[in-house]
CSV table of C-alpha atoms in Angstrom, one decimal:
chain,number,residue,atom,x,y,z
A,424,MET,CA,-96.9,51.7,210.9
A,425,PHE,CA,-97.7,53.1,207.9
A,426,TYR,CA,-99.9,55.9,208.4
A,427,ILE,CA,-102.1,58.9,206.4
A,428,ALA,CA,-102.3,62.3,207.0
A,429,PRO,CA,-104.9,64.5,205.1
A,430,SER,CA,-103.9,68.1,204.6
A,431,LEU,CA,-106.5,70.2,206.3
A,432,LEU,CA,-105.1,72.8,203.3
A,433,ALA,CA,-107.6,71.2,200.9
A,434,ALA,CA,-110.2,71.1,203.2
A,435,ASP,CA,-113.3,73.1,203.0
A,436,PHE,CA,-113.0,75.9,205.8
A,437,ALA,CA,-116.3,76.5,206.1
A,438,ASP,CA,-117.3,73.7,207.2
A,439,LEU,CA,-114.3,72.4,209.0
A,440,LYS,CA,-115.3,70.3,211.5
A,441,ASN,CA,-117.6,67.4,209.4
A,442,GLU,CA,-114.4,68.2,206.7
A,443,ILE,CA,-112.2,66.9,209.8
A,444,LYS,CA,-114.7,63.9,210.6
A,445,ARG,CA,-114.8,62.4,207.1
A,446,MET,CA,-111.3,61.8,206.9
A,447,GLU,CA,-111.6,60.1,210.4
A,448,GLU,CA,-114.4,57.9,209.1
A,449,ALA,CA,-112.2,57.1,205.8
A,450,GLY,CA,-109.5,55.7,207.7
A,451,ALA,CA,-106.5,58.5,208.3
A,452,ASN,CA,-104.4,58.4,210.9
A,453,TYR,CA,-103.0,61.9,211.4
A,454,LEU,CA,-104.4,66.0,210.1
A,455,HIS,CA,-101.1,67.6,208.7
A,456,LEU,CA,-101.3,70.8,209.6
A,457,ASP,CA,-99.3,73.6,206.9
A,458,ILE,CA,-98.6,76.5,208.3
A,459,MET,CA,-97.1,79.5,206.0
A,460,ASP,CA,-96.1,82.5,207.1
A,461,GLY,CA,-96.0,84.3,203.8
A,462,HIS,CA,-91.4,84.5,203.7
A,463,PHE,CA,-90.2,81.0,203.7
A,464,VAL,CA,-93.4,80.2,201.6
A,465,PRO,CA,-95.0,82.9,199.4
A,466,ASN,CA,-98.8,82.4,201.5
A,467,ILE,CA,-100.2,82.3,204.0
A,468,SER,CA,-102.2,80.3,206.1
A,469,TYR,CA,-103.3,79.4,209.3
A,470,GLY,CA,-101.7,79.5,212.8
A,471,ALA,CA,-101.7,78.4,216.6
A,472,GLY,CA,-105.4,79.8,216.9
A,473,LEU,CA,-107.7,77.9,214.4
A,474,ILE,CA,-105.7,74.7,215.7
A,475,SER,CA,-106.8,75.3,219.4
A,476,SER,CA,-109.8,75.6,217.9
A,477,ILE,CA,-110.5,71.9,216.1
A,478,ARG,CA,-108.5,70.3,218.8
A,479,LYS,CA,-111.5,69.4,220.7
A,480,HIS,CA,-113.1,67.6,217.8
A,481,THR,CA,-110.5,65.0,216.4
A,482,GLN,CA,-108.3,62.5,218.1
A,483,LEU,CA,-106.2,62.5,214.9
A,484,ILE,CA,-102.4,63.3,215.1
A,485,PHE,CA,-101.8,66.3,214.8
A,486,ASP,CA,-98.8,66.2,212.4
A,487,VAL,CA,-97.8,70.5,212.5
A,488,HIS,CA,-96.0,71.2,209.2
A,489,LEU,CA,-93.7,74.9,210.0
A,490,MET,CA,-93.5,76.2,207.0
A,491,ILE,CA,-92.2,79.9,208.6
A,492,SER,CA,-88.5,81.1,208.8
A,493,ASP,CA,-88.3,81.2,213.0
A,494,PRO,CA,-90.0,78.2,213.9
A,495,LEU,CA,-88.7,78.5,218.0
A,496,LYS,CA,-90.6,81.6,218.1
A,497,TYR,CA,-93.5,80.2,217.4
A,498,VAL,CA,-92.8,76.6,219.1
A,499,ASP,CA,-94.5,76.7,222.8
A,500,SER,CA,-98.4,78.9,220.8
A,501,PHE,CA,-98.9,75.1,218.9
A,502,ILE,CA,-97.6,73.2,221.5
A,503,LYS,CA,-100.7,74.7,223.2
A,504,ALA,CA,-102.9,74.3,221.0
A,505,GLY,CA,-102.4,70.5,220.5
A,506,ALA,CA,-99.7,69.4,217.9
A,507,ASP,CA,-98.9,65.7,218.9
A,508,ILE,CA,-95.4,66.5,216.4
A,509,ILE,CA,-93.9,69.4,214.5
A,510,THR,CA,-91.8,69.7,212.1
A,511,PHE,CA,-89.4,71.9,210.7
A,512,HIS,CA,-87.3,73.1,207.4
A,513,TYR,CA,-84.0,72.4,207.4
A,514,GLU,CA,-83.6,75.2,204.9
A,515,CYS,CA,-85.0,77.3,207.4
A,516,SER,CA,-81.7,77.8,209.4
A,517,ASP,CA,-78.2,77.5,209.1
A,518,ARG,CA,-78.3,75.8,213.1
A,519,PRO,CA,-81.1,73.5,212.1
A,520,MET,CA,-79.4,70.6,214.8
A,521,GLU,CA,-79.7,73.4,217.0
A,522,ILE,CA,-83.4,74.0,216.3
A,523,MET,CA,-84.7,70.2,216.6
A,524,ASN,CA,-82.9,69.4,220.1
A,525,GLU,CA,-84.8,72.9,221.2
A,526,ILE,CA,-88.1,71.5,220.3
A,527,LYS,CA,-87.3,67.8,222.2
A,528,SER,CA,-86.3,69.5,224.5
A,529,LYS,CA,-89.9,70.2,225.4
A,530,HIS,CA,-90.7,66.5,224.8
A,531,ILE,CA,-93.0,67.0,221.6
A,532,PRO,CA,-92.1,64.9,218.7
A,533,CYS,CA,-90.2,66.5,216.0
A,534,GLY,CA,-89.3,66.3,212.0
A,535,ILE,CA,-87.3,67.9,209.8
A,536,ALA,CA,-88.1,68.9,206.2
A,537,ILE,CA,-86.6,69.7,203.3
A,538,SER,CA,-87.7,70.8,199.4
A,539,PRO,CA,-87.1,69.4,196.0
A,540,LYS,CA,-83.6,71.1,195.6
A,541,THR,CA,-82.0,69.9,198.3
A,542,PRO,CA,-80.6,66.4,198.8
A,543,ALA,CA,-80.7,64.0,200.9
A,544,GLU,CA,-78.0,64.0,202.6
A,545,ALA,CA,-78.2,67.2,203.9
A,546,VAL,CA,-80.7,65.0,206.9
A,547,ILE,CA,-78.8,62.2,207.1
A,548,PRO,CA,-77.2,63.3,210.1
A,549,PHE,CA,-80.8,63.7,211.5
A,550,ILE,CA,-81.2,59.5,211.5
A,551,GLY,CA,-81.6,58.6,214.7
A,552,VAL,CA,-82.1,62.0,216.1
A,553,ALA,CA,-85.2,63.3,214.7
A,554,ASP,CA,-88.4,61.3,214.9
A,555,MET,CA,-89.7,62.0,211.6
A,556,ILE,CA,-88.3,63.2,207.9
A,557,LEU,CA,-90.1,65.4,206.0
A,558,VAL,CA,-89.4,65.0,202.0
A,559,MET,CA,-91.3,67.3,200.0
A,560,THR,CA,-92.3,66.0,196.4
A,561,VAL,CA,-93.9,69.6,195.7
A,562,GLU,CA,-92.1,72.7,195.8
A,563,PRO,CA,-93.7,74.1,199.6
A,564,GLY,CA,-96.4,76.7,199.5
A,565,PHE,CA,-99.2,75.8,197.5
A,566,GLY,CA,-101.7,73.0,197.5
A,567,GLY,CA,-103.0,71.4,193.8
A,568,GLN,CA,-99.6,70.5,193.1
A,569,SER,CA,-98.1,67.8,190.8
A,570,LEU,CA,-95.7,64.7,192.3
A,571,ILE,CA,-91.7,65.3,192.0
A,572,HIS,CA,-91.0,61.8,191.0
A,573,GLU,CA,-87.6,62.5,190.9
A,574,CYS,CA,-88.3,63.5,195.3
A,575,LEU,CA,-89.0,60.3,196.0
A,576,ASP,CA,-85.3,59.6,195.2
A,577,LYS,CA,-84.2,61.1,198.4
A,578,VAL,CA,-86.2,58.9,200.1
A,579,ARG,CA,-85.0,55.4,199.1
A,580,ILE,CA,-81.9,57.1,200.2
A,581,LEU,CA,-83.1,57.9,203.3
A,582,ARG,CA,-84.7,54.2,203.7
A,583,ARG,CA,-81.2,52.3,203.1
A,584,GLU,CA,-79.2,54.5,205.6
A,585,ALA,CA,-81.9,54.2,208.4
A,586,LEU,CA,-81.8,50.3,207.6
A,587,ALA,CA,-78.3,50.1,207.7
A,588,ARG,CA,-78.2,51.5,211.1
A,589,GLY,CA,-81.2,49.7,212.0
A,590,ILE,CA,-83.5,52.0,212.5
A,591,ASP,CA,-87.2,52.0,212.5
A,592,LEU,CA,-87.5,55.6,210.6
A,593,ASN,CA,-90.8,57.3,210.0
A,594,ILE,CA,-90.2,58.9,206.6
A,595,GLU,CA,-93.4,61.5,205.2
A,596,VAL,CA,-94.0,62.3,201.9
A,597,ASP,CA,-95.5,65.4,201.2
A,598,GLY,CA,-97.1,66.9,197.7
A,599,GLY,CA,-99.6,65.8,194.8
A,600,ILE,CA,-99.6,62.4,195.8
A,601,ASN,CA,-103.1,60.1,195.3
A,602,GLY,CA,-104.2,56.9,195.3
A,603,ASP,CA,-103.1,55.8,192.3
A,604,ASN,CA,-99.4,57.6,192.5
A,605,ALA,CA,-98.7,56.3,196.6
A,606,ILE,CA,-97.7,52.8,195.6
A,607,HIS,CA,-94.7,54.8,194.0
A,608,CYS,CA,-94.3,56.2,197.7
A,609,THR,CA,-93.9,52.7,199.6
A,610,GLU,CA,-91.9,51.0,197.1
A,611,ALA,CA,-89.2,54.1,197.6
A,612,GLY,CA,-89.7,53.8,202.0
A,613,ALA,CA,-92.1,56.2,202.4
A,614,ASN,CA,-94.3,55.2,205.0
A,615,ILE,CA,-96.7,58.5,206.4
A,616,LEU,CA,-98.3,59.9,203.1
A,617,VAL,CA,-99.4,63.8,202.6
A,618,ALA,CA,-102.9,64.0,200.7
A,619,GLY,CA,-104.8,67.0,200.4
A,620,SER,CA,-107.0,67.9,197.5
A,621,SER,CA,-107.0,64.0,196.2
A,622,LEU,CA,-108.9,62.9,200.1
A,623,PHE,CA,-110.5,66.5,200.4
A,624,LYS,CA,-111.7,67.2,197.2
A,625,SER,CA,-113.1,63.7,197.0
A,626,LYS,CA,-117.1,62.1,197.6
A,627,LYS,CA,-115.5,59.0,198.3
A,628,PRO,CA,-112.5,59.6,200.2
A,629,LYS,CA,-112.3,56.1,201.7
A,630,THR,CA,-111.7,54.5,198.2
A,631,ILE,CA,-108.3,56.5,197.8
A,632,VAL,CA,-107.4,55.6,201.8
A,633,HIS,CA,-108.0,51.7,200.8
A,634,GLN,CA,-105.5,52.5,198.2
A,635,MET,CA,-103.2,54.0,199.9
A,636,ARG,CA,-103.1,51.7,202.2
A,637,LEU,CA,-103.3,48.5,199.8
A,638,ALA,CA,-100.3,49.8,197.8
A,639,ALA,CA,-98.5,49.8,201.2
A,640,LYS,CA,-99.3,46.2,201.8
A,641,GLU,CA,-98.3,45.5,198.0
A,642,HIS,CA,-96.0,47.6,197.0
A,643,PRO,CA,-93.7,47.4,200.2
A,644,PHE,CA,-89.8,48.7,199.8
A,645,LEU,CA,-88.5,47.9,196.6
A,646,GLY,CA,-84.6,48.5,198.4
């Protein structure tokens, strides 16, 4: 399956209800929610309270991306707020498998993310355990950056490994993605595309979504 996840960080926060509705009408599947603590990344975004306040206004899958230093401390509050999947960063701990198992024990899908400097090999042990692997294609912490194309090589490595094991792995890419470069992401093996500015800042987000879906259809994984 192929999914599109608009990143709320790029939305107009003065009009979130309508901004989310625009993404639904454009054909999005997920709503990507970036949680930043000002410690793991040099920025602060929002917390569980905001997620709880918008949960009742949409049926989109809440894809909660924890860019924080101590994810387990806050997991319960995000689950209570309405998270449908929680992703934490490999780099936040020297015991990531313990974090993964603890989150999954709460009966919620769990993903693991890697930043641009982390090799794909670091998360190969999570194939078959993680519900999703997120490959950051920009440095985490700020929106509006350009896609780092070299990061897509990691997507290829992970997709090949998953296929070799017969595992239908969700691989998400996040950072600098738009309708024009979506084909590079789908050819690399990504099946979940996170897009912020290219969707929320567009007057025609439905057109961008169509471009992305066309990319997945006409430019599948090259192998």
